[in-house]
């Protein structure tokens, strides 16, 4: 590992204390800053330590041309679901992307930082760092350290602030903010049983990061972007439902009657900025209302609008074609040899990405507008001068129970389409001469019995908020976690030569809400992808061992400012290393497993081996790889690395009969030699894990 150079550090410091002006030197005496010289950026280099950085203030033309970037007021929430805010982001990102080298970017970014909205600035800078080839070794700090107030209740931050102000400055002590799994709710409402999961810092950071990598309206047209919008969100729902079944809640119900009040409210207790401005709260039984705010830049939108868009989209799905802006049909099929798959076209139209939608004026902006109508339902006309609710921001939306109800509706639209696709045939599913003999998961000396509990992760709140004291302020967050485990898969290759195969591993609960073993269609949307990888099978018996942390859906744990300063970053020229530690996009590793139950809960592992020759995708040599989290995040600068429809083989209805075998359950599918179904148990210990 090599340490960051000063330029990279300076870039990193631009994410710190977003609400404080850059040119306000902090700790000048201790750090010995010379404020007579053009000190523009002054920041922490660690708790209790101050660093002064001189950056040339730029007044050149590019700064006069910030366009819509100035239209989002400072101190207010920035919402990627609002079109005017996306326009602002596009304009600011364009300015940043035009810079020539890292020092140029730092100067430009530092010069505009105090002019633009704080969330917008962090978004645009992160967007740029991800995409600039010369910054390919740079890592992004965890968003929770930049904006602790989006993750931890204001009350807890204020306590720390008061304590910091009382501290003896000569002997500053570390101030700890403990934030536990009971979070913002009581057990009176059943929905709160799963709040430890909804309010987890990792899933919310993941969602922020995912939308940064796959944004709408930003001129980003990555391979199968619309399909991945569908797949990543449907997988989040599968994981949420597994969690709900773990705490004896029924699966999430879609929000589809928008003329009925929303039964569950949400009170986030979080602040948008450091002046204590709160995110909006929604009471139980709040109705959706037509959007009538004049101050957000967004035109008025009616509930009727989203009803019309839904109807037009469903027409297209059921007719098998959508209509482009010239009135020509655009057919919807997933089995296409060239052009976009149907699911990809529908994804772009539902999200919607105005540049990629087949006909944006006609099919509208359904999913984004749903977020907006819900986020402002408590004050749709600004009568109370309240800020939007958490549904309006990608870093906070997953905290709210209604997020899943809205996305269940969106997913249902996609499933309407998926059920129009022909079932997979034997040829699609089987792999001759390959037989899976045995599958198991092993932790310590236990097999097929996994364990979950609590762990603790620390972040520095003092990187994001100005406590105006020398104390390091740590956030100590308790979160769900599991004991790491290994998959053991024994496969026989009956051929005389080695073959390359893809191993696909899924997990789902075995029983439904009624305690019944699920049939295929009942269980179909609960299968969560756990891992997908390529291996070579030698002739004869092969023992494949794979660690749980090597998952294709997860990212290693969030990097703190301190980790990055210490030099954790991608290693150029070392593809393996770069694959594992770059980009940070991916589901949090600590939530790879659902909680399970204290007495043990029955799950099933579904392992399928497919032919890599059929799965592989021709790739141009990629200069920048994001190998971790690849199933949810793809690979930057490259094609999505699996030619099968995302979610294969569970994305479609099964054929009623395959060969001689009736297919009514996943177990029936596992009668094929290349598929194996294994019962396992997940036990929740409700205690801190010793790892
Ligand atoms: Cu990720 Cu609705 O798209 O939140």
XYZ file of C-alpha atoms and ligand atoms in Angstrom, residues 81 207 210-211 229 232-233 236 351 367-368 371 391 393-394 397-398 403 406-407 410, ligand 1:
25
model
C -35.202 12.520 -7.976
C -27.843 3.144 -2.454
C -25.197 2.985 -6.756
C -27.145 5.970 -8.055
C -31.918 -0.501 -12.331
C -30.399 -4.120 -8.247
C -33.689 -2.852 -6.814
C -32.824 -5.194 -2.494
C -36.888 5.051 -13.872
C -40.444 6.114 -10.586
C -38.663 9.402 -9.855
C -40.213 9.438 -4.851
C -37.654 9.498 0.227
C -32.560 11.481 -1.280
C -30.725 8.377 -2.382
C -34.640 6.844 1.192
C -34.069 3.270 2.315
C -39.474 3.111 -0.006
C -43.042 2.105 -3.734
C -40.278 -0.031 -5.195
C -42.113 -0.492 -9.567
Cu -32.902 3.602 -5.978
Cu -36.016 4.567 -6.240
O -34.287 4.176 -7.215
O -34.463 4.574 -5.168
